[in-house]
Amino acid sequence: MKTIVVITMFLLSYSVLSAQNSSSADKDRDALNKVLHTFMNSLKTKDSTSLYNLFYEGHVTWIGVYKEKTQAKRSQNSPNILDYKTSDYKTWFRTTTQGATKEEKFYNVNIDTDGSIASVTFDFSFWAGGRKGLWGKESWGLIKINNEWKITSVIFSMEQENISPEPDRNQ
């Protein structure tokens, strides 16, 4: 009888812990999805305060690499042109939000987290004035500080739509 009670207690405590871990993982995924939504909305509405709040206060890696077809076209006039560009989120935001309304759309989002760090990868398309200009793959590294997710790195590939149209990805 004691054995049955011990096994039952163990299974109940395991079930409770699994439910708590699942609930915590769901909360993290919801919070990370909110970071994505806030990023997209901040860009569209040109809200620098909301966007800047998403980032870690220290150094944040920001680098984009041109995909092969776009780089080949770019290098026709300038053979030594770099196949990447670096920036920081504040400079990127200030230059990007000038002129027509900009929008970045994310799809095929994949979130991987242990509750303290996270990686978020997705396909993206970048739009200006209602027209797609760029598309590619993007990856963010995030850390949780004081129970808030902060972006620590942004790396992405870029293909210009007018050089190599984005394949249909069932958006």
mmCIF file of C-alpha atoms in Angstrom:
data_model
loop_
_atom_site.group_PDB
_atom_site.id
_atom_site.type_symbol
_atom_site.label_atom_id
_atom_site.label_comp_id
_atom_site.label_asym_id
_atom_site.label_seq_id
_atom_site.Cartn_x
_atom_site.Cartn_y
_atom_site.Cartn_z
ATOM 1 C CA MET A 1 0.000 0.000 0.000
ATOM 2 C CA LYS A 2 2.824 2.391 0.869
ATOM 3 C CA THR A 3 4.375 1.737 -2.530
ATOM 4 C CA ILE A 4 1.149 2.675 -4.303
ATOM 5 C CA VAL A 5 0.860 5.894 -2.278
ATOM 6 C CA VAL A 6 4.499 6.828 -3.016
ATOM 7 C CA ILE A 7 4.110 6.125 -6.740
ATOM 8 C CA THR A 8 0.844 8.096 -6.853
ATOM 9 C CA MET A 9 2.453 11.051 -5.052
ATOM 10 C CA PHE A 10 5.415 10.955 -7.447
ATOM 11 C CA LEU A 11 3.177 10.898 -10.521
ATOM 12 C CA LEU A 12 1.036 13.748 -9.203
ATOM 13 C CA SER A 13 4.065 15.922 -8.407
ATOM 14 C CA TYR A 14 5.559 15.133 -11.823
ATOM 15 C CA SER A 15 2.278 16.128 -13.506
ATOM 16 C CA VAL A 16 2.147 19.406 -11.579
ATOM 17 C CA LEU A 17 5.772 20.234 -12.457
ATOM 18 C CA SER A 18 5.212 19.380 -16.121
ATOM 19 C CA ALA A 19 2.115 21.591 -16.221
ATOM 20 C CA GLN A 20 4.041 24.460 -14.587
ATOM 21 C CA ASN A 21 6.928 24.089 -17.055
ATOM 22 C CA SER A 22 4.501 23.971 -19.970
ATOM 23 C CA SER A 23 2.687 27.044 -18.674
ATOM 24 C CA SER A 24 5.995 28.905 -18.275
ATOM 25 C CA ALA A 25 7.082 27.937 -21.803
ATOM 26 C CA ASP A 26 3.736 29.134 -23.180
ATOM 27 C CA LYS A 27 4.144 32.462 -21.365
ATOM 28 C CA ASP A 28 7.645 32.876 -22.815
ATOM 29 C CA ARG A 29 6.416 32.082 -26.329
ATOM 30 C CA ASP A 30 3.563 34.571 -25.925
ATOM 31 C CA ALA A 31 5.998 37.228 -24.677
ATOM 32 C CA LEU A 32 8.398 36.554 -27.560
ATOM 33 C CA ASN A 33 5.542 36.775 -30.061
ATOM 34 C CA LYS A 34 4.639 40.108 -28.473
ATOM 35 C CA VAL A 35 8.234 41.312 -29.090
ATOM 36 C CA LEU A 36 7.803 40.445 -32.782
ATOM 37 C CA HIS A 37 4.444 42.206 -32.958
ATOM 38 C CA THR A 38 5.776 45.301 -31.150
ATOM 39 C CA PHE A 39 8.762 45.440 -33.508
ATOM 40 C CA MET A 40 6.533 45.313 -36.607
ATOM 41 C CA ASN A 41 4.067 47.840 -35.196
ATOM 42 C CA SER A 42 6.794 50.242 -34.010
ATOM 43 C CA LEU A 43 8.323 50.326 -37.465
ATOM 44 C CA LYS A 44 4.987 50.889 -39.178
ATOM 45 C CA THR A 45 3.961 53.663 -36.755
ATOM 46 C CA LYS A 46 7.499 55.135 -36.498
ATOM 47 C CA ASP A 47 7.433 54.700 -32.696
ATOM 48 C CA SER A 48 11.106 54.825 -31.676
ATOM 49 C CA THR A 49 10.393 54.583 -27.940
ATOM 50 C CA SER A 50 8.584 51.248 -28.270
ATOM 51 C CA LEU A 51 11.181 49.872 -30.658
ATOM 52 C CA TYR A 52 14.225 50.954 -28.626
ATOM 53 C CA ASN A 53 12.693 49.384 -25.496
ATOM 54 C CA LEU A 54 12.889 45.964 -27.164
ATOM 55 C CA PHE A 55 16.695 46.010 -27.245
ATOM 56 C CA TYR A 56 19.407 45.193 -24.747
ATOM 57 C CA GLU A 57 21.095 48.408 -23.524
ATOM 58 C CA GLY A 58 24.641 47.204 -24.328
ATOM 59 C CA HIS A 59 26.126 46.348 -27.705
ATOM 60 C CA VAL A 60 23.637 44.715 -30.091
ATOM 61 C CA THR A 61 24.951 42.921 -33.176
ATOM 62 C CA TRP A 62 23.197 44.116 -36.341
ATOM 63 C CA ILE A 63 24.432 42.655 -39.629
ATOM 64 C CA GLY A 64 22.817 41.833 -42.940
ATOM 65 C CA VAL A 65 24.305 39.785 -45.767
ATOM 66 C CA TYR A 66 23.284 40.209 -49.401
ATOM 67 C CA LYS A 67 22.209 36.983 -51.076
ATOM 68 C CA GLU A 68 24.050 35.807 -54.178
ATOM 69 C CA LYS A 69 21.833 37.229 -56.965
ATOM 70 C CA THR A 70 21.510 40.635 -55.335
ATOM 71 C CA GLN A 71 25.229 40.834 -54.589
ATOM 72 C CA ALA A 72 26.110 39.865 -58.175
ATOM 73 C CA LYS A 73 23.948 42.730 -59.484
ATOM 74 C CA ARG A 74 25.346 45.187 -56.901
ATOM 75 C CA SER A 75 28.949 44.313 -57.793
ATOM 76 C CA GLN A 76 28.498 44.899 -61.544
ATOM 77 C CA ASN A 77 29.185 48.620 -61.081
ATOM 78 C CA SER A 78 31.386 48.301 -57.999
ATOM 79 C CA PRO A 79 33.365 45.035 -58.034
ATOM 80 C CA ASN A 80 34.765 45.589 -54.522
ATOM 81 C CA ILE A 81 31.446 46.424 -52.879
ATOM 82 C CA LEU A 82 30.959 44.609 -49.580
ATOM 83 C CA ASP A 83 28.444 41.761 -49.522
ATOM 84 C CA TYR A 84 27.207 42.746 -46.076
ATOM 85 C CA LYS A 85 26.207 45.798 -44.095
ATOM 86 C CA THR A 86 26.337 46.552 -40.408
ATOM 87 C CA SER A 87 24.450 49.047 -38.342
ATOM 88 C CA ASP A 88 22.862 49.472 -34.960
ATOM 89 C CA TYR A 89 19.158 49.467 -34.232
ATOM 90 C CA LYS A 90 18.902 53.215 -33.576
ATOM 91 C CA THR A 91 20.659 54.242 -36.793
ATOM 92 C CA TRP A 92 18.703 51.629 -38.751
ATOM 93 C CA PHE A 93 15.395 52.888 -37.323
ATOM 94 C CA ARG A 94 16.166 56.578 -37.968
ATOM 95 C CA THR A 95 17.149 55.998 -41.605
ATOM 96 C CA THR A 96 14.470 53.405 -42.290
ATOM 97 C CA THR A 97 11.542 55.459 -41.045
ATOM 98 C CA GLN A 98 12.304 58.443 -43.275
ATOM 99 C CA GLY A 99 9.894 58.910 -46.165
ATOM 100 C CA ALA A 100 7.102 56.482 -47.002
ATOM 101 C CA THR A 101 5.601 54.136 -44.440
ATOM 102 C CA LYS A 102 7.752 51.053 -43.922
ATOM 103 C CA GLU A 103 6.593 47.643 -42.881
ATOM 104 C CA GLU A 104 8.359 44.383 -42.125
ATOM 105 C CA LYS A 105 6.304 41.207 -42.290
ATOM 106 C CA PHE A 106 7.366 38.057 -40.466
ATOM 107 C CA TYR A 107 6.225 34.529 -41.288
ATOM 108 C CA ASN A 108 7.350 30.943 -40.699
ATOM 109 C CA VAL A 109 8.368 32.036 -37.200
ATOM 110 C CA ASN A 110 10.339 29.546 -35.095
ATOM 111 C CA ILE A 111 10.899 30.267 -31.388
ATOM 112 C CA ASP A 112 13.377 28.262 -29.310
ATOM 113 C CA THR A 113 13.807 29.148 -25.643
ATOM 114 C CA ASP A 114 14.806 27.729 -22.303
ATOM 115 C CA GLY A 115 13.174 30.611 -20.416
ATOM 116 C CA SER A 116 16.380 32.644 -20.046
ATOM 117 C CA ILE A 117 17.665 32.879 -23.608
ATOM 118 C CA ALA A 118 15.833 32.582 -26.905
ATOM 119 C CA SER A 119 16.451 32.455 -30.607
ATOM 120 C CA VAL A 120 13.748 33.531 -32.989
ATOM 121 C CA THR A 121 14.112 32.835 -36.699
ATOM 122 C CA PHE A 122 11.709 33.724 -39.463
ATOM 123 C CA ASP A 123 11.306 34.629 -43.099
ATOM 124 C CA PHE A 124 10.693 38.315 -43.670
ATOM 125 C CA SER A 125 9.696 40.748 -46.356
ATOM 126 C CA PHE A 126 10.354 44.461 -46.136
ATOM 127 C CA TRP A 127 7.895 46.907 -47.663
ATOM 128 C CA ALA A 128 8.073 50.637 -48.398
ATOM 129 C CA GLY A 129 5.041 52.586 -49.541
ATOM 130 C CA GLY A 130 3.115 49.349 -50.067
ATOM 131 C CA ARG A 131 5.779 47.739 -52.291
ATOM 132 C CA LYS A 132 8.039 44.856 -51.352
ATOM 133 C CA GLY A 133 11.699 45.831 -51.649
ATOM 134 C CA LEU A 134 13.609 43.112 -49.785
ATOM 135 C CA TRP A 135 13.065 39.622 -48.481
ATOM 136 C CA GLY A 136 15.166 37.048 -46.696
ATOM 137 C CA LYS A 137 15.734 35.111 -43.515
ATOM 138 C CA GLU A 138 16.227 36.771 -40.124
ATOM 139 C CA SER A 139 17.475 35.536 -36.761
ATOM 140 C CA TRP A 140 17.305 37.255 -33.394
ATOM 141 C CA GLY A 141 19.107 36.344 -30.197
ATOM 142 C CA LEU A 142 17.312 37.419 -27.013
ATOM 143 C CA ILE A 143 17.906 37.301 -23.277
ATOM 144 C CA LYS A 144 15.465 37.717 -20.430
ATOM 145 C CA ILE A 145 16.457 40.565 -18.102
ATOM 146 C CA ASN A 146 14.230 41.463 -15.135
ATOM 147 C CA ASN A 147 11.531 39.241 -16.644
ATOM 148 C CA GLU A 148 11.594 41.115 -19.994
ATOM 149 C CA TRP A 149 12.876 39.777 -23.298
ATOM 150 C CA LYS A 150 15.572 41.964 -24.887
ATOM 151 C CA ILE A 151 17.036 41.578 -28.379
ATOM 152 C CA THR A 152 20.836 41.166 -28.314
ATOM 153 C CA SER A 153 21.505 40.346 -31.960
ATOM 154 C CA VAL A 154 19.867 40.708 -35.348
ATOM 155 C CA ILE A 155 21.347 38.902 -38.347
ATOM 156 C CA PHE A 156 19.636 38.602 -41.692
ATOM 157 C CA SER A 157 20.012 37.817 -45.367
ATOM 158 C CA MET A 158 18.712 40.179 -48.049
ATOM 159 C CA GLU A 159 17.522 39.645 -51.597
ATOM 160 C CA GLN A 160 16.146 42.569 -53.568
ATOM 161 C CA GLU A 161 12.678 41.807 -54.890
ATOM 162 C CA ASN A 162 13.343 43.495 -58.256
ATOM 163 C CA ILE A 163 16.431 41.311 -58.819
ATOM 164 C CA SER A 164 15.171 37.978 -57.483
ATOM 165 C CA PRO A 165 11.466 37.853 -56.596
ATOM 166 C CA GLU A 166 10.604 36.060 -53.398
ATOM 167 C CA PRO A 167 9.337 32.526 -53.946
ATOM 168 C CA ASP A 168 5.828 31.754 -52.730
ATOM 169 C CA ARG A 169 6.159 30.617 -49.116
ATOM 170 C CA ASN A 170 2.455 30.230 -48.363
ATOM 171 C CA GLN A 171 2.360 33.501 -46.410
#
